[in-house]
Amino acid sequence: MARVGLTTERLVLAGAELADEVGFEQVTVSALARQFDVKVASLYSHVKNSQDLKTRIALLGLAELADLVADAVAGRSGKDALAALGNAYRDYAREHPGRYAATQLRLDAEAAAASAGRRHSQMTRAILRGYDLSEPDQTHAVRLLGSVFHGYISLEMGGGFSHSAPDTQETWERTLDALDALLRNWPAS
């Protein structure tokens, strides 16, 4: 029987908050049981195991981030939309580092199909329509943007840019300028 007050949603949210506090890799069913002061076995009526918990946190993070990106890019185009997309990712990572790390979790095909990952791709492709890219260049550009945004954010959050000038905000803005210029002048196949 499930413990009163414990629901899958409550556990996933608590797991996401724990990930933001201690890091996504540290989140386990055992750690969550300690937080709720319950036996580990009592959580198995809500989540199958730690991998299931992490997958659910990843799905939560992807959905939250998709909502933020949708709000940020609404009504924008070109470089404004590109910057809004990148800034939404960066801001989310700063506010929710564990959840952001969870969004990078490799999902199985079923979980990926049910995730907000498709919304992320659709929003990025909508932005790229303003740059007049057709396939397969649009797919290449989606991958490029994802790589640059996630790579930059990961390096910055890990302190990779903290020991030298210029300020990381200046570099971020220059990176967005460079991406905009590249997308406007995409090389021919």
mmCIF file of C-alpha atoms in Angstrom:
data_model
loop_
_atom_site.group_PDB
_atom_site.id
_atom_site.type_symbol
_atom_site.label_atom_id
_atom_site.label_comp_id
_atom_site.label_asym_id
_atom_site.label_seq_id
_atom_site.Cartn_x
_atom_site.Cartn_y
_atom_site.Cartn_z
ATOM 1 C CA MET A 1 0.000 0.000 0.000
ATOM 2 C CA ALA A 2 1.304 3.453 -0.911
ATOM 3 C CA ARG A 3 2.219 5.762 1.937
ATOM 4 C CA VAL A 4 -0.315 8.558 2.416
ATOM 5 C CA GLY A 5 0.839 11.737 0.728
ATOM 6 C CA LEU A 6 3.409 10.071 -1.492
ATOM 7 C CA THR A 7 2.610 10.165 -5.167
ATOM 8 C CA THR A 8 4.733 9.557 -8.210
ATOM 9 C CA GLU A 9 4.525 13.250 -9.084
ATOM 10 C CA ARG A 10 5.585 14.327 -5.603
ATOM 11 C CA LEU A 11 8.515 11.907 -5.656
ATOM 12 C CA VAL A 12 9.662 13.018 -9.095
ATOM 13 C CA LEU A 13 9.499 16.681 -8.103
ATOM 14 C CA ALA A 14 11.402 15.928 -4.898
ATOM 15 C CA GLY A 15 13.938 13.999 -6.968
ATOM 16 C CA ALA A 16 14.301 16.961 -9.326
ATOM 17 C CA GLU A 17 14.823 19.323 -6.391
ATOM 18 C CA LEU A 18 17.379 16.921 -4.934
ATOM 19 C CA ALA A 19 19.153 16.815 -8.303
ATOM 20 C CA ASP A 20 19.379 20.610 -8.280
ATOM 21 C CA GLU A 21 20.872 20.507 -4.772
ATOM 22 C CA VAL A 22 23.335 17.605 -4.962
ATOM 23 C CA GLY A 23 23.645 16.777 -8.663
ATOM 24 C CA PHE A 24 21.652 14.514 -10.936
ATOM 25 C CA GLU A 25 24.072 11.603 -10.634
ATOM 26 C CA GLN A 26 23.529 11.507 -6.863
ATOM 27 C CA VAL A 27 19.773 10.976 -7.138
ATOM 28 C CA THR A 28 18.670 7.464 -6.186
ATOM 29 C CA VAL A 29 15.568 5.873 -4.753
ATOM 30 C CA SER A 30 17.537 5.357 -1.512
ATOM 31 C CA ALA A 31 18.423 9.049 -1.301
ATOM 32 C CA LEU A 32 14.797 9.977 -1.877
ATOM 33 C CA ALA A 33 13.616 7.505 0.780
ATOM 34 C CA ARG A 34 15.999 9.115 3.278
ATOM 35 C CA GLN A 35 14.602 12.521 2.387
ATOM 36 C CA PHE A 36 11.031 11.356 3.067
ATOM 37 C CA ASP A 37 12.118 9.273 6.063
ATOM 38 C CA VAL A 38 10.537 6.140 4.650
ATOM 39 C CA LYS A 39 11.800 2.699 3.721
ATOM 40 C CA VAL A 40 13.081 2.298 0.170
ATOM 41 C CA ALA A 41 10.535 -0.447 -0.485
ATOM 42 C CA SER A 42 7.672 1.990 0.090
ATOM 43 C CA LEU A 43 8.778 4.031 -2.945
ATOM 44 C CA TYR A 44 8.671 1.071 -5.323
ATOM 45 C CA SER A 45 4.915 1.392 -5.656
ATOM 46 C CA HIS A 46 5.614 4.753 -7.347
ATOM 47 C CA VAL A 47 8.871 4.213 -9.256
ATOM 48 C CA LYS A 48 10.435 0.966 -10.496
ATOM 49 C CA ASN A 49 14.025 1.783 -9.600
ATOM 50 C CA SER A 50 16.573 4.614 -9.675
ATOM 51 C CA GLN A 51 16.741 4.535 -13.487
ATOM 52 C CA ASP A 52 12.967 4.959 -13.697
ATOM 53 C CA LEU A 53 13.202 7.876 -11.242
ATOM 54 C CA LYS A 54 15.960 9.503 -13.306
ATOM 55 C CA THR A 55 13.980 9.006 -16.518
ATOM 56 C CA ARG A 56 10.957 10.683 -14.936
ATOM 57 C CA ILE A 57 13.137 13.599 -13.775
ATOM 58 C CA ALA A 58 14.505 13.902 -17.321
ATOM 59 C CA LEU A 59 10.967 14.001 -18.725
ATOM 60 C CA LEU A 60 10.023 16.680 -16.187
ATOM 61 C CA GLY A 61 13.088 18.748 -17.073
ATOM 62 C CA LEU A 62 12.455 18.459 -20.813
ATOM 63 C CA ALA A 63 8.824 19.542 -20.356
ATOM 64 C CA GLU A 64 9.687 22.474 -18.091
ATOM 65 C CA LEU A 65 12.402 23.621 -20.463
ATOM 66 C CA ALA A 66 10.135 23.293 -23.506
ATOM 67 C CA ASP A 67 7.541 25.507 -21.806
ATOM 68 C CA LEU A 68 10.201 28.128 -21.016
ATOM 69 C CA VAL A 69 11.574 28.057 -24.547
ATOM 70 C CA ALA A 70 8.089 28.351 -26.058
ATOM 71 C CA ASP A 71 7.392 31.439 -23.971
ATOM 72 C CA ALA A 72 10.815 32.920 -24.738
ATOM 73 C CA VAL A 73 10.681 32.537 -28.524
ATOM 74 C CA ALA A 74 7.005 33.391 -29.026
ATOM 75 C CA GLY A 75 6.646 36.278 -31.468
ATOM 76 C CA ARG A 76 10.368 36.449 -32.232
ATOM 77 C CA SER A 77 12.329 35.622 -35.348
ATOM 78 C CA GLY A 78 15.868 35.629 -36.647
ATOM 79 C CA LYS A 79 18.602 36.483 -34.199
ATOM 80 C CA ASP A 80 16.090 37.543 -31.510
ATOM 81 C CA ALA A 81 14.537 34.070 -31.573
ATOM 82 C CA LEU A 82 17.938 32.385 -31.677
ATOM 83 C CA ALA A 83 19.130 34.375 -28.660
ATOM 84 C CA ALA A 84 15.868 33.693 -26.792
ATOM 85 C CA LEU A 85 16.313 29.973 -27.402
ATOM 86 C CA GLY A 86 19.901 29.932 -26.191
ATOM 87 C CA ASN A 87 19.187 32.183 -23.225
ATOM 88 C CA ALA A 88 16.247 30.017 -22.125
ATOM 89 C CA TYR A 89 18.503 26.955 -22.061
ATOM 90 C CA ARG A 90 21.269 28.803 -20.229
ATOM 91 C CA ASP A 91 18.918 30.378 -17.678
ATOM 92 C CA TYR A 92 17.241 27.044 -16.974
ATOM 93 C CA ALA A 93 20.617 25.368 -16.476
ATOM 94 C CA ARG A 94 21.652 28.047 -14.010
ATOM 95 C CA GLU A 95 18.400 27.881 -12.063
ATOM 96 C CA HIS A 96 18.026 24.084 -12.186
ATOM 97 C CA PRO A 97 21.449 22.509 -12.734
ATOM 98 C CA GLY A 98 20.339 19.003 -11.787
ATOM 99 C CA ARG A 99 17.236 19.078 -13.930
ATOM 100 C CA TYR A 100 19.262 20.500 -16.800
ATOM 101 C CA ALA A 101 21.721 17.612 -16.447
ATOM 102 C CA ALA A 102 18.727 15.264 -16.482
ATOM 103 C CA THR A 103 17.636 16.630 -19.868
ATOM 104 C CA GLN A 104 20.834 15.123 -21.277
ATOM 105 C CA LEU A 105 19.926 11.602 -20.119
ATOM 106 C CA ARG A 106 19.726 9.146 -22.982
ATOM 107 C CA LEU A 107 16.134 7.927 -23.063
ATOM 108 C CA ASP A 108 14.878 4.675 -24.489
ATOM 109 C CA ALA A 109 12.795 4.970 -27.657
ATOM 110 C CA GLU A 110 9.454 4.805 -25.848
ATOM 111 C CA ALA A 111 10.349 7.455 -23.270
ATOM 112 C CA ALA A 112 11.903 9.675 -25.940
ATOM 113 C CA ALA A 113 8.744 9.473 -28.057
ATOM 114 C CA ALA A 114 6.635 10.506 -25.050
ATOM 115 C CA SER A 115 8.991 13.323 -24.051
ATOM 116 C CA ALA A 116 9.034 17.027 -24.882
ATOM 117 C CA GLY A 117 12.146 16.389 -26.980
ATOM 118 C CA ARG A 118 10.057 16.635 -30.138
ATOM 119 C CA ARG A 119 8.806 20.086 -29.037
ATOM 120 C CA HIS A 120 12.419 21.240 -28.625
ATOM 121 C CA SER A 121 13.233 20.094 -32.137
ATOM 122 C CA GLN A 122 10.096 21.687 -33.593
ATOM 123 C CA MET A 123 10.802 25.029 -31.926
ATOM 124 C CA THR A 124 14.397 25.008 -33.125
ATOM 125 C CA ARG A 125 13.258 24.162 -36.654
ATOM 126 C CA ALA A 126 10.704 26.985 -36.509
ATOM 127 C CA ILE A 127 13.510 29.406 -35.678
ATOM 128 C CA LEU A 128 15.628 28.008 -38.510
ATOM 129 C CA ARG A 129 12.859 28.658 -41.042
ATOM 130 C CA GLY A 130 13.737 32.321 -40.586
ATOM 131 C CA TYR A 131 17.195 31.491 -41.926
ATOM 132 C CA ASP A 132 15.772 29.783 -45.039
ATOM 133 C CA LEU A 133 17.474 26.442 -44.477
ATOM 134 C CA SER A 134 16.117 23.340 -46.164
ATOM 135 C CA GLU A 135 16.819 19.687 -45.437
ATOM 136 C CA PRO A 136 19.288 18.216 -44.725
ATOM 137 C CA ASP A 137 20.885 21.532 -43.724
ATOM 138 C CA GLN A 138 18.129 22.205 -41.212
ATOM 139 C CA THR A 139 18.935 18.963 -39.383
ATOM 140 C CA HIS A 140 22.638 19.830 -39.434
ATOM 141 C CA ALA A 141 21.818 23.246 -37.971
ATOM 142 C CA VAL A 142 19.613 21.762 -35.218
ATOM 143 C CA ARG A 143 22.522 19.533 -34.225
ATOM 144 C CA LEU A 144 24.974 22.426 -34.375
ATOM 145 C CA LEU A 145 22.839 24.641 -32.138
ATOM 146 C CA GLY A 146 22.259 21.850 -29.641
ATOM 147 C CA SER A 147 25.975 21.079 -29.537
ATOM 148 C CA VAL A 148 27.032 24.689 -29.088
ATOM 149 C CA PHE A 149 24.382 25.553 -26.495
ATOM 150 C CA HIS A 150 24.795 22.399 -24.427
ATOM 151 C CA GLY A 151 28.576 22.403 -24.760
ATOM 152 C CA TYR A 152 28.935 26.034 -23.749
ATOM 153 C CA ILE A 153 26.529 25.690 -20.842
ATOM 154 C CA SER A 154 28.229 22.529 -19.574
ATOM 155 C CA LEU A 155 31.697 24.074 -19.757
ATOM 156 C CA GLU A 156 30.524 27.285 -18.103
ATOM 157 C CA MET A 157 28.713 25.455 -15.298
ATOM 158 C CA GLY A 158 31.745 23.279 -14.723
ATOM 159 C CA GLY A 159 33.929 26.352 -14.236
ATOM 160 C CA GLY A 160 35.764 25.908 -17.524
ATOM 161 C CA PHE A 161 35.723 29.607 -18.336
ATOM 162 C CA SER A 162 36.178 31.002 -14.838
ATOM 163 C CA HIS A 163 39.933 31.581 -14.910
ATOM 164 C CA SER A 164 40.264 33.984 -17.796
ATOM 165 C CA ALA A 165 38.873 37.161 -19.296
ATOM 166 C CA PRO A 166 36.660 38.206 -20.982
ATOM 167 C CA ASP A 167 33.523 37.676 -18.940
ATOM 168 C CA THR A 168 31.486 34.631 -19.979
ATOM 169 C CA GLN A 169 28.454 36.806 -20.743
ATOM 170 C CA GLU A 170 30.484 38.671 -23.366
ATOM 171 C CA THR A 171 31.619 35.381 -24.890
ATOM 172 C CA TRP A 172 28.022 34.073 -24.847
ATOM 173 C CA GLU A 173 26.777 37.137 -26.716
ATOM 174 C CA ARG A 174 29.603 36.813 -29.264
ATOM 175 C CA THR A 175 28.731 33.145 -29.680
ATOM 176 C CA LEU A 176 25.112 34.045 -30.442
ATOM 177 C CA ASP A 177 26.314 36.661 -32.952
ATOM 178 C CA ALA A 178 28.565 34.098 -34.608
ATOM 179 C CA LEU A 179 25.768 31.512 -34.808
ATOM 180 C CA ASP A 180 23.437 34.083 -36.335
ATOM 181 C CA ALA A 181 26.062 35.018 -38.940
ATOM 182 C CA LEU A 182 26.713 31.360 -39.727
ATOM 183 C CA LEU A 183 23.019 30.569 -40.126
ATOM 184 C CA ARG A 184 22.513 33.590 -42.409
ATOM 185 C CA ASN A 185 25.487 32.479 -44.527
ATOM 186 C CA TRP A 186 25.104 28.708 -44.345
ATOM 187 C CA PRO A 187 27.619 27.014 -46.633
ATOM 188 C CA ALA A 188 26.288 25.351 -49.758
ATOM 189 C CA SER A 189 26.456 21.570 -49.880
#
